[in-house]
Short mmCIF file of C-alpha atoms (C1' of nucleotides) in Angstrom, two decimals:
data_model
loop_
_atom_site.label_atom_id
_atom_site.label_comp_id
_atom_site.label_asym_id
_atom_site.label_seq_id
_atom_site.Cartn_x
_atom_site.Cartn_y
_atom_site.Cartn_z
CA UNK A 1 49.58 123.96 85.51
CA UNK A 2 50.14 127.08 83.52
CA UNK A 3 50.76 130.26 85.40
CA UNK A 4 48.12 132.97 84.96
CA UNK A 5 50.57 135.89 84.67
CA UNK A 6 52.39 134.03 81.94
CA UNK A 7 49.17 133.40 80.05
CA UNK A 8 48.23 137.06 80.38
CA UNK A 9 51.49 138.32 79.07
CA UNK A 10 51.81 135.86 76.20
CA UNK A 11 48.26 135.06 75.26
CA UNK A 12 48.68 134.79 71.54
CA UNK A 13 51.79 132.72 71.74
CA UNK A 14 50.28 130.38 74.33
CA UNK A 15 47.25 129.76 72.19
CA UNK A 16 49.32 129.25 69.08
CA UNK A 17 51.57 126.71 70.68
CA UNK A 18 48.81 124.86 72.51
CA UNK A 19 47.11 124.43 69.22
CA UNK A 20 49.94 122.12 68.22
CA UNK A 21 48.50 119.59 70.56
CA UNK A 22 45.29 119.53 68.55
CA UNK A 23 43.14 121.01 71.32
CA UNK A 24 40.76 124.01 71.16
CA UNK A 25 43.31 126.27 72.75
CA UNK A 26 41.72 129.64 72.14
CA UNK A 27 38.51 128.53 73.81
CA UNK A 28 40.25 127.13 76.84
CA UNK A 29 42.47 130.17 77.34
CA UNK A 30 39.60 132.55 76.98
CA UNK A 31 37.64 130.60 79.55
CA UNK A 32 40.53 130.75 81.97
CA UNK A 33 41.05 134.45 81.41
CA UNK A 34 37.44 135.32 82.07
CA UNK A 35 37.34 133.02 85.10
CA UNK A 36 40.37 134.87 86.39
CA UNK A 37 38.78 138.24 85.79
CA UNK A 38 35.69 137.16 87.64
CA UNK A 39 37.83 135.90 90.49
CA UNK A 40 39.72 139.17 90.74
CA UNK A 41 36.65 141.35 90.89
CA UNK A 42 35.10 139.15 93.56
CA UNK A 43 38.31 139.23 95.49
CA UNK A 44 38.33 143.02 95.48
CA UNK A 45 34.83 143.14 96.85
CA UNK A 46 35.55 140.48 99.38
CA UNK A 47 38.77 142.15 100.51
CA UNK A 48 37.00 145.45 100.95
CA UNK A 49 34.25 143.88 103.04
CA UNK A 50 36.84 142.14 105.18
CA UNK A 51 38.80 145.40 105.55
CA UNK A 52 35.68 147.17 106.77
CA UNK A 53 34.96 144.43 109.31
CA UNK A 54 38.50 144.53 110.53
CA UNK A 55 38.46 148.22 111.12
CA UNK A 56 35.16 148.12 112.97
CA UNK A 57 36.46 145.30 115.16
CA UNK A 58 39.48 147.40 116.02
CA UNK A 59 37.28 150.31 116.94
CA UNK A 60 35.21 148.07 119.20
CA UNK A 61 38.35 146.85 120.83
CA UNK A 62 39.46 150.40 121.51
CA UNK A 63 36.07 151.42 122.90
CA UNK A 64 35.97 148.44 125.26
CA UNK A 65 39.45 149.02 126.54
CA UNK A 66 38.73 152.70 127.17
CA UNK A 67 35.61 151.77 129.11
CA UNK A 68 33.06 153.06 126.59
CA UNK A 69 30.94 149.91 126.82
CA UNK A 70 27.78 151.42 125.53
CA UNK A 71 29.35 152.82 122.37
CA UNK A 72 31.05 149.48 121.83
CA UNK A 73 27.80 147.60 122.05
CA UNK A 74 26.20 150.02 119.61
CA UNK A 75 28.97 149.37 117.12
CA UNK A 76 28.62 145.67 117.60
CA UNK A 77 24.98 145.81 116.64
CA UNK A 78 25.93 147.30 113.26
CA UNK A 79 28.20 144.49 112.31
CA UNK A 80 25.64 141.75 111.75
CA UNK A 81 24.71 142.78 108.20
CA UNK A 82 28.28 143.42 107.21
CA UNK A 83 29.39 140.15 108.61
CA UNK A 84 26.82 138.26 106.59
CA UNK A 85 27.90 140.13 103.44
CA UNK A 86 31.57 139.38 104.05
CA UNK A 87 30.80 135.75 104.58
CA UNK A 88 28.89 135.49 101.33
CA UNK A 89 31.55 137.26 99.37
CA UNK A 90 34.14 134.96 100.77
CA UNK A 91 32.13 131.94 99.73
CA UNK A 92 31.80 133.40 96.25
CA UNK A 93 35.51 134.01 96.14
CA UNK A 94 36.27 130.40 97.07
CA UNK A 95 33.93 129.15 94.38
CA UNK A 96 35.49 131.43 91.77
CA UNK A 97 38.98 130.33 92.76
CA UNK A 98 38.02 126.70 92.57
CA UNK A 99 36.44 127.14 89.17
CA UNK A 100 39.49 128.82 87.83
CA UNK A 101 41.88 126.26 89.30
CA UNK A 102 39.90 123.35 87.96
CA UNK A 103 39.83 124.91 84.52
CA UNK A 104 43.55 125.58 84.65
CA UNK A 105 44.19 121.99 85.69
CA UNK A 106 42.64 120.72 82.48
CA UNK A 107 45.02 122.66 80.26
CA UNK A 108 48.19 120.82 79.29
CA UNK A 109 51.60 122.40 79.06
CA UNK A 110 52.50 124.72 76.21
CA UNK A 111 54.74 122.94 73.70
CA UNK A 112 58.18 124.37 73.02
CA UNK A 113 58.67 126.13 69.68
CA UNK A 114 60.73 123.19 68.34
CA UNK A 115 57.95 120.63 68.93
CA UNK A 116 56.77 119.23 65.61
CA UNK A 117 53.14 119.62 64.66
CA UNK A 118 51.23 116.40 64.53
CA UNK A 119 48.64 114.19 66.15
CA UNK A 120 50.19 110.76 66.53
CA UNK A 121 53.48 108.98 66.81
CA UNK A 122 53.85 108.95 63.03
CA UNK A 123 54.44 112.66 63.24
CA UNK A 124 57.34 112.42 65.65
CA UNK A 125 60.56 113.78 64.22
CA UNK A 126 63.56 111.49 64.11
CA UNK A 127 66.42 113.58 65.36
CA UNK A 128 69.09 111.00 64.79
CA UNK A 129 69.84 107.34 64.52
CA UNK A 130 73.04 105.88 65.88
CA UNK A 131 74.72 102.46 65.63
CA UNK A 132 74.44 99.51 63.31
CA UNK A 133 71.41 97.30 63.56
CA UNK A 134 72.84 93.83 63.97
CA UNK A 135 71.99 91.31 61.26
CA UNK A 136 71.10 88.13 62.98
CA UNK A 137 71.37 84.69 61.42
CA UNK A 138 68.38 82.38 60.94
CA UNK A 139 66.90 80.84 64.01
CA UNK A 140 67.31 83.81 66.29
CA UNK A 141 64.82 84.08 69.09
CA UNK A 142 62.74 86.90 70.55
CA UNK A 143 63.68 87.67 74.14
CA UNK A 144 60.77 85.77 75.66
CA UNK A 145 62.05 82.59 73.98
CA UNK A 146 65.57 83.34 75.12
CA UNK A 147 64.28 83.81 78.65
CA UNK A 148 62.99 80.28 78.62
CA UNK A 149 66.13 78.86 77.05
CA UNK A 150 68.40 80.40 79.67
CA UNK A 151 65.87 80.52 82.54
CA UNK A 152 66.34 84.30 82.94
CA UNK A 153 62.81 85.41 83.71
CA UNK A 154 59.44 83.77 84.03
CA UNK A 155 56.16 85.52 83.34
CA UNK A 156 53.98 82.54 84.25
CA UNK A 157 55.46 82.39 87.71
CA UNK A 158 54.69 86.08 88.09
CA UNK A 159 51.09 85.30 87.16
CA UNK A 160 50.94 82.74 89.89
CA UNK A 161 52.37 85.07 92.52
CA UNK A 162 50.63 88.28 91.42
CA UNK A 163 49.20 88.46 87.94
CA UNK A 164 50.08 89.20 84.36
CA UNK A 165 52.82 91.79 83.82
CA UNK A 166 54.67 91.04 87.06
CA UNK A 167 57.80 89.19 85.90
CA UNK A 168 59.98 86.99 88.05
CA UNK A 169 63.70 87.31 87.23
CA UNK A 170 65.97 84.51 88.35
CA UNK A 171 69.56 83.43 88.36
CA UNK A 172 71.68 85.32 85.89
CA UNK A 173 68.56 87.19 84.78
CA UNK A 174 68.16 88.60 88.31
CA UNK A 175 71.82 89.39 88.45
CA UNK A 176 71.55 91.20 85.13
CA UNK A 177 68.78 93.37 86.54
CA UNK A 178 70.89 94.28 89.54
CA UNK A 179 73.90 94.93 87.31
CA UNK A 180 71.97 97.31 85.12
CA UNK A 181 70.55 99.20 88.08
CA UNK A 182 74.00 99.59 89.58
CA UNK A 183 75.54 100.51 86.27
CA UNK A 184 72.96 103.22 85.69
CA UNK A 185 73.23 104.56 89.21
CA UNK A 186 77.05 104.65 89.18
CA UNK A 187 77.08 106.38 85.82
CA UNK A 188 74.58 108.89 87.17
CA UNK A 189 76.67 109.60 90.21
CA UNK A 190 79.73 110.08 87.97
CA UNK A 191 77.69 112.56 85.95
CA UNK A 192 77.04 114.60 89.08
CA UNK A 193 73.62 113.36 90.09
CA UNK A 194 72.91 112.83 93.77
CA UNK A 195 71.60 109.36 94.43
CA UNK A 196 68.16 109.26 96.09
CA UNK A 197 66.37 106.26 97.52
CA UNK A 198 62.82 107.39 97.81
CA UNK A 199 59.50 106.00 98.95
CA UNK A 200 57.67 104.06 96.28
CA UNK A 201 54.26 105.07 97.48
CA UNK A 202 53.06 108.61 97.28
CA UNK A 203 50.30 110.71 98.67
CA UNK A 204 47.84 112.72 96.65
CA UNK A 205 49.72 116.00 97.03
CA UNK A 206 52.77 114.47 95.39
CA UNK A 207 50.69 113.07 92.58
CA UNK A 208 49.28 116.50 91.90
CA UNK A 209 52.69 118.10 92.10
CA UNK A 210 54.14 116.35 89.09
CA UNK A 211 50.92 116.26 87.18
CA UNK A 212 50.14 112.58 87.56
CA UNK A 213 46.92 113.67 89.27
CA UNK A 214 44.43 114.51 88.01
CA UNK A 215 45.17 112.78 84.73
CA UNK A 216 46.65 109.38 85.26
CA UNK A 217 44.68 108.13 88.24
CA UNK A 218 43.48 105.26 86.13
CA UNK A 219 47.09 104.26 85.44
CA UNK A 220 48.24 104.20 89.03
CA UNK A 221 47.74 101.50 91.62
CA UNK A 222 45.85 102.93 94.51
CA UNK A 223 45.69 101.72 98.11
CA UNK A 224 42.38 102.97 99.50
CA UNK A 225 42.96 101.94 103.13
CA UNK A 226 45.82 104.45 103.35
CA UNK A 227 44.91 106.75 100.49
CA UNK A 228 48.28 106.17 98.78
CA UNK A 229 49.39 105.45 95.26
CA UNK A 230 52.18 103.21 94.02
CA UNK A 231 54.55 105.30 92.01
CA UNK A 232 54.42 105.09 88.19
CA UNK A 233 57.97 106.49 88.09
CA UNK A 234 60.59 107.79 90.49
CA UNK A 235 60.00 111.21 88.93
CA UNK A 236 57.09 111.69 91.31
CA UNK A 237 58.75 111.19 94.72
CA UNK A 238 62.07 112.65 93.65
CA UNK A 239 60.73 115.84 92.09
CA UNK A 240 58.37 116.28 95.03
CA UNK A 241 61.31 116.42 97.36
CA UNK A 242 61.39 120.01 96.30
CA UNK A 243 57.69 120.75 96.64
CA UNK A 244 57.08 124.04 98.53
CA UNK A 245 60.76 124.96 98.46
CA UNK A 246 62.28 128.31 97.69
CA UNK A 247 65.79 127.89 96.32
CA UNK A 248 68.59 130.38 95.86
CA UNK A 249 70.03 130.90 92.45
CA UNK A 250 73.29 129.44 93.64
CA UNK A 251 71.53 126.16 94.32
CA UNK A 252 71.08 125.45 90.61
CA UNK A 253 71.34 123.02 89.06
CA UNK A 254 69.85 120.38 91.34
CA UNK A 255 70.64 116.96 89.95
CA UNK A 256 69.21 113.80 91.40
CA UNK A 257 68.97 110.19 90.29
CA UNK A 258 67.24 107.27 91.81
CA UNK A 259 66.36 103.68 91.26
CA UNK A 260 62.85 102.47 92.01
CA UNK A 261 60.47 99.83 90.81
CA UNK A 262 57.67 101.44 88.86
CA UNK A 263 54.02 100.37 88.80
CA UNK A 264 51.62 101.00 85.98
CA UNK A 265 48.20 99.52 85.51
CA UNK A 266 48.43 99.96 81.74
CA UNK A 267 44.69 99.72 81.54
CA UNK A 268 43.61 99.08 78.01
CA UNK A 269 46.91 97.70 76.68
CA UNK A 270 46.85 94.45 74.88
CA UNK A 271 48.05 92.70 71.73
CA UNK A 272 51.22 91.37 70.24
CA UNK A 273 53.32 94.36 71.20
CA UNK A 274 52.96 93.67 74.86
CA UNK A 275 54.59 90.27 74.76
CA UNK A 276 57.53 89.46 76.96
CA UNK A 277 59.11 92.48 78.61
CA UNK A 278 57.67 94.98 76.18
CA UNK A 279 55.03 96.21 78.56
CA UNK A 280 54.77 95.38 82.25
CA UNK A 281 52.86 96.41 85.35
CA UNK A 282 56.01 96.38 87.45
CA UNK A 283 59.42 97.27 86.15
CA UNK A 284 62.70 98.75 87.32
CA UNK A 285 63.97 102.10 86.27
CA UNK A 286 66.67 104.59 87.14
CA UNK A 287 65.43 108.13 86.75
CA UNK A 288 67.31 111.39 86.53
CA UNK A 289 65.73 114.66 87.65
CA UNK A 290 67.03 118.16 87.36
CA UNK A 291 65.78 121.47 88.71
CA UNK A 292 67.24 124.40 86.91
CA UNK A 293 67.17 128.15 86.33
CA UNK A 294 64.57 128.91 83.62
CA UNK A 295 67.23 130.24 81.27
CA UNK A 296 69.24 127.01 81.51
CA UNK A 297 66.54 124.37 81.11
CA UNK A 298 66.85 123.75 77.37
CA UNK A 299 70.57 123.52 77.60
CA UNK A 300 70.03 121.07 80.40
CA UNK A 301 67.54 119.10 78.35
CA UNK A 302 70.16 118.57 75.62
CA UNK A 303 72.69 117.61 78.25
CA UNK A 304 70.35 115.02 79.69
CA UNK A 305 69.56 113.52 76.30
CA UNK A 306 73.28 113.37 75.56
CA UNK A 307 73.85 111.66 78.92
CA UNK A 308 71.28 108.94 78.20
CA UNK A 309 72.94 108.46 74.81
CA UNK A 310 76.27 107.72 76.51
CA UNK A 311 74.55 104.97 78.47
CA UNK A 312 73.17 103.39 75.30
CA UNK A 313 76.57 103.68 73.62
CA UNK A 314 78.24 101.95 76.55
CA UNK A 315 75.68 99.22 76.26
CA UNK A 316 76.51 99.03 72.54
CA UNK A 317 72.87 99.24 71.51
CA UNK A 318 71.73 100.89 68.28
CA UNK A 319 69.32 103.70 69.10
CA UNK A 320 67.42 106.60 67.70
CA UNK A 321 66.10 109.83 69.15
CA UNK A 322 62.63 111.22 68.52
CA UNK A 323 61.31 114.70 69.09
CA UNK A 324 57.76 114.01 70.12
CA UNK A 325 55.09 115.90 68.21
CA UNK A 326 52.40 118.00 69.84
CA UNK A 327 49.83 115.26 69.83
CA UNK A 328 52.17 112.67 71.33
CA UNK A 329 53.50 114.93 74.12
CA UNK A 330 52.46 114.07 77.64
CA UNK A 331 50.19 116.45 79.53
CA UNK A 332 52.87 118.18 81.58
CA UNK A 333 55.72 118.32 79.11
CA UNK A 334 56.85 121.22 76.93
CA UNK A 335 59.45 119.19 75.06
CA UNK A 336 60.11 115.45 75.09
CA UNK A 337 62.80 113.43 73.40
CA UNK A 338 62.29 109.72 73.36
CA UNK A 339 65.19 107.37 73.02
CA UNK A 340 64.49 104.01 71.45
CA UNK A 341 66.70 100.95 71.08
CA UNK A 342 66.60 98.48 68.26
CA UNK A 343 65.32 95.09 69.19
CA UNK A 344 66.84 92.80 66.61
CA UNK A 345 64.62 89.75 66.77
CA UNK A 346 61.36 91.68 67.07
CA UNK A 347 62.71 94.03 64.41
CA UNK A 348 61.27 97.05 66.04
CA UNK A 349 62.29 100.12 68.07
CA UNK A 350 61.55 100.03 71.75
CA UNK A 351 61.20 103.16 73.87
CA UNK A 352 63.62 103.00 76.77
CA UNK A 353 63.86 106.62 77.74
CA UNK A 354 61.84 109.77 77.71
CA UNK A 355 63.56 113.05 78.53
CA UNK A 356 61.26 115.97 79.17
CA UNK A 357 61.39 119.61 80.07
CA UNK A 358 58.36 120.68 82.04
CA UNK A 359 59.42 124.29 82.30
CA UNK A 360 57.27 125.79 85.08
CA UNK A 361 54.35 123.41 84.66
CA UNK A 362 55.27 121.20 87.56
CA UNK A 363 56.96 123.88 89.66
CA UNK A 364 53.81 126.04 89.49
CA UNK A 365 51.85 123.13 90.94
CA UNK A 366 54.51 122.38 93.49
CA UNK A 367 55.32 125.97 94.38
CA UNK A 368 58.92 125.22 93.62
CA UNK A 369 60.59 128.64 93.32
CA UNK A 370 63.87 130.44 93.63
CA UNK A 371 64.57 133.96 94.70
CA UNK A 372 66.82 136.10 92.52
CA UNK A 373 69.38 138.71 93.55
CA UNK A 374 66.54 141.21 94.15
CA UNK A 375 64.71 138.65 96.27
CA UNK A 376 62.01 138.33 93.66
CA UNK A 377 60.47 134.89 93.54
CA UNK A 378 60.23 132.97 90.28
CA UNK A 379 59.21 129.45 89.34
CA UNK A 380 62.09 127.08 88.66
CA UNK A 381 62.14 124.69 85.74
CA UNK A 382 61.97 120.92 86.20
CA UNK A 383 63.20 118.19 83.94
CA UNK A 384 63.48 114.48 84.08
CA UNK A 385 64.45 111.46 82.07
CA UNK A 386 64.65 107.75 82.27
CA UNK A 387 68.25 106.68 82.60
CA UNK A 388 67.14 104.05 81.90
CA UNK A 389 64.09 101.77 82.15
CA UNK A 390 65.32 98.20 82.34
CA UNK A 391 62.92 95.76 80.66
CA UNK A 392 63.29 96.83 77.06
CA UNK A 393 67.03 97.27 77.54
CA UNK A 394 67.09 93.67 78.67
CA UNK A 395 64.89 92.62 75.69
CA UNK A 396 67.26 94.34 73.30
CA UNK A 397 70.42 93.12 74.95
CA UNK A 398 69.18 89.56 74.88
CA UNK A 399 68.03 89.63 71.28
CA UNK A 400 70.89 91.64 69.78
CA UNK A 401 73.65 89.79 71.57
CA UNK A 402 72.47 86.22 71.20
CA UNK A 403 75.03 83.70 69.93
CA UNK A 404 75.10 79.94 69.89
CA UNK A 405 77.30 80.13 72.97
CA UNK A 406 74.98 82.37 74.93
CA UNK A 407 74.20 86.03 75.31
CA UNK A 408 77.18 88.36 75.17
CA UNK A 409 77.27 90.97 77.90
CA UNK A 410 78.60 94.39 76.84
CA UNK A 411 81.96 95.15 78.32
CA UNK A 412 80.75 98.15 80.31
CA UNK A 413 78.37 95.86 82.18
CA UNK A 414 80.64 92.94 82.88
CA UNK A 415 82.09 94.48 85.99
CA UNK A 416 78.56 94.58 87.37
CA UNK A 417 77.34 91.18 86.21
CA UNK A 418 80.46 89.26 87.03
CA UNK A 419 80.03 87.27 83.86
CA UNK A 420 80.78 87.99 80.19
CA UNK A 421 78.35 85.54 78.70
CA UNK A 422 74.90 84.71 79.91
CA UNK A 423 74.32 81.02 79.36
"C1'" G B 1 46.35 99.29 117.86
"C1'" G B 2 45.79 101.79 123.18
"C1'" A B 3 47.02 106.10 126.67
"C1'" G B 4 49.06 110.87 127.19
"C1'" G B 5 51.72 115.41 125.25
"C1'" A B 6 52.95 118.71 121.36
"C1'" A B 7 52.83 121.59 116.46
"C1'" U B 8 54.29 129.60 116.17
"C1'" G B 9 58.72 132.94 110.93
"C1'" G B 10 65.40 129.78 108.09
"C1'" C B 11 66.39 127.73 113.31
"C1'" A B 12 65.49 128.20 118.63
"C1'" G B 13 61.65 130.21 121.41
"C1'" A B 14 57.75 134.08 123.95
"C1'" G B 15 52.73 134.95 123.38
"C1'" C B 16 47.11 137.96 127.96
"C1'" G B 17 40.33 136.75 123.20
"C1'" G B 18 41.39 143.25 121.45
"C1'" U B 19 46.08 148.60 117.41
"C1'" U B 20 50.38 140.89 117.08
"C1'" G B 21 52.48 139.60 110.78
"C1'" A B 22 53.53 138.17 115.60
"C1'" A B 23 58.52 139.63 121.45
"C1'" U B 24 63.54 137.89 122.06
"C1'" G B 25 67.96 135.23 120.55
"C1'" C B 26 70.65 132.92 116.58
"C1'" A B 27 71.33 132.76 111.39
"C1'" C B 28 71.20 135.77 106.96
"C1'" U B 29 71.70 140.72 104.00
"C1'" G B 30 73.42 145.84 103.83
"C1'" G B 31 76.06 149.80 106.37
"C1'" U B 32 79.52 152.16 110.12
"C1'" C B 33 84.29 151.03 112.13
"C1'" U B 34 88.97 148.18 110.33
"C1'" U B 35 94.80 147.52 105.97
"C1'" G B 36 91.55 143.02 105.92
"C1'" A B 37 88.75 139.89 109.06
"C1'" A B 38 86.47 139.23 113.79
"C1'" A B 39 83.99 141.92 117.53
"C1'" A B 40 80.79 146.01 118.39
"C1'" C B 41 77.06 149.22 116.73
"C1'" C B 42 73.02 150.73 113.11
"C1'" A B 43 69.48 149.10 109.59
"C1'" G B 44 66.93 145.32 106.92
"C1'" C B 45 65.08 140.43 106.69
"C1'" A B 46 57.98 135.57 105.52
"C1'" U B 47 54.63 133.95 101.63
"C1'" A B 48 50.48 134.35 98.39
"C1'" C B 49 46.66 137.07 96.17
"C1'" U B 50 45.01 141.92 94.99
"C1'" C B 51 44.78 147.57 93.83
"C1'" G B 52 48.55 151.01 92.01
"C1'" A B 53 52.93 153.81 86.85
"C1'" A B 54 55.39 154.08 91.42
"C1'" A B 55 55.47 155.26 96.42
"C1'" G B 56 52.35 152.68 98.98
"C1'" G B 57 47.57 150.38 100.26
"C1'" G B 58 44.10 146.08 101.09
"C1'" U B 59 43.25 140.74 102.16
"C1'" A B 60 44.76 135.96 103.82
"C1'" U B 61 48.27 132.85 106.38
"C1'" C B 62 50.93 130.95 113.75
"C1'" G B 63 50.47 122.15 111.05
"C1'" G B 64 45.48 121.46 107.51
"C1'" G B 65 40.09 122.13 107.52
"C1'" G B 66 35.71 123.82 110.04
"C1'" G B 67 33.28 126.53 114.16
"C1'" U B 68 32.30 130.21 118.37
"C1'" U B 69 33.01 135.73 118.54
"C1'" C B 70 32.21 142.50 116.71
"C1'" G B 71 37.35 140.50 117.04
"C1'" A B 72 41.12 134.04 117.35
"C1'" A B 73 48.14 132.27 117.30
"C1'" U B 74 45.08 132.36 121.91
"C1'" C B 75 38.45 129.05 122.94
"C1'" C B 76 35.75 124.54 120.60
"C1'" C B 77 35.43 120.39 116.84
"C1'" U B 78 38.04 117.49 113.31
"C1'" C B 79 42.11 115.66 110.44
"C1'" U B 80 47.40 115.20 109.85
"C1'" U B 81 52.20 114.92 111.74
"C1'" C B 82 55.79 114.49 115.67
"C1'" C B 83 57.26 112.99 120.80
"C1'" U B 84 56.67 109.70 125.38
"C1'" C B 85 54.71 105.13 127.41
"C1'" C B 86 52.26 100.30 126.40
"C1'" G B 87 51.15 96.48 122.75
"C1'" C B 88 52.54 94.14 118.07
"C1'" C B 89 56.38 93.26 114.66
"C1'" A B 90 60.28 92.78 109.62
#
RNA sequence: GGAGGAAUGGCAGAGCGGUUGAAUGCACUGGUCUUGAAAACCAGCAUACUCGAAAGGGUAUCGGGGGUUCGAAUCCCUCUUCCUCCGCCA
């Protein structure tokens, strides 16, 4: 959620940048501004009415305590009209506030100046491409075939137990999952992130905090009996750890990482690209989250992207980095870099990480602030990134490293798998 | 799931339906003192919105929401959470 004072002070710039997303920004901003103006004037009236009521009540109190009962009762009689007026104004105020908030909630974050213009993924800017795409000999298999060959994971069994998109990993496949999780967590800890094990169900307030609600309710699994959602990413519970918190400047940066399963309904997804592990309802992911001083967040963003790169390098996977264009940016993000690995048998890039700076968009919703040296309160910046989502890493590892003797495990991972070749 | 009890500022903890945004202690910040520190003493110390150039006003907030009342931290309803006991159970 954008902050009203920020919109007021930077109206032209906000509109200009929002336009990059291909939305009618000027209209939306003007609506918000006039809703805010309306709210303010009603608030003034309402506050004045309340102030008047308060002062009369105090008078009455004094009269009663000094024994002037008659005068007190006279004063009481006068309050009825005022009270009604105050009540109505208060109702109007609540309506005006609600209208403004709801309007504000529909406006996505303002893209950073470096975000490319564009409407679809074709307009994303390739920042760099690293590593050699392996040239595989004839007869190489996509990962879903390799899965069968080596009995690593089984989607049909998942269908039996749950439904499509809920894979069952087994044997060395299961061990590989665990190895990757541990590898990512240990690397994260080495990079200074505090490990968090969080709930994997969240309440509505948390969903609103990170911007998953209202927006992605259709993408989240919901448990009506308890009014809870299954998390789509660890970003939600981990970032919400700091909801309603006021930090000190010395607390920055806050760095956290956590492994969780992630649940996504992926309503509307279908087709060839969802085969195998390409798109799932349940998958494992290690997430990194940072909360920073506003002046440091873009530096931090670069640092986080560079960190995810080191993971891909250690896994010896060719990758590229995309700067997502305005139209492809998620609702809450101001800048997102996607990292994609090359999947050699499918011959396509697979997104495995998304590193975003939300600036104050989430912290405004979460009331996540810090106080400066003068005790002034400001919104902090939040960032997060996948480090990394497992399924497509597995897909790419399997495909790129297949040999007649089995799947070669990258050296960095062997200490975690306990085997050098998956066969 | 059943029966009771509780929820007050960073923490602990008072609080009578009336000048209580809220005593007191601790913590924290600044100052005096000190070579320095501690101690002592003095002062300050919630958040949001809003008016104002500022100084400073106004409004709201004592778990959340609603109600009674001229007036609610205090009374009533409701929800949530926590504690104790019972039941169930990985």
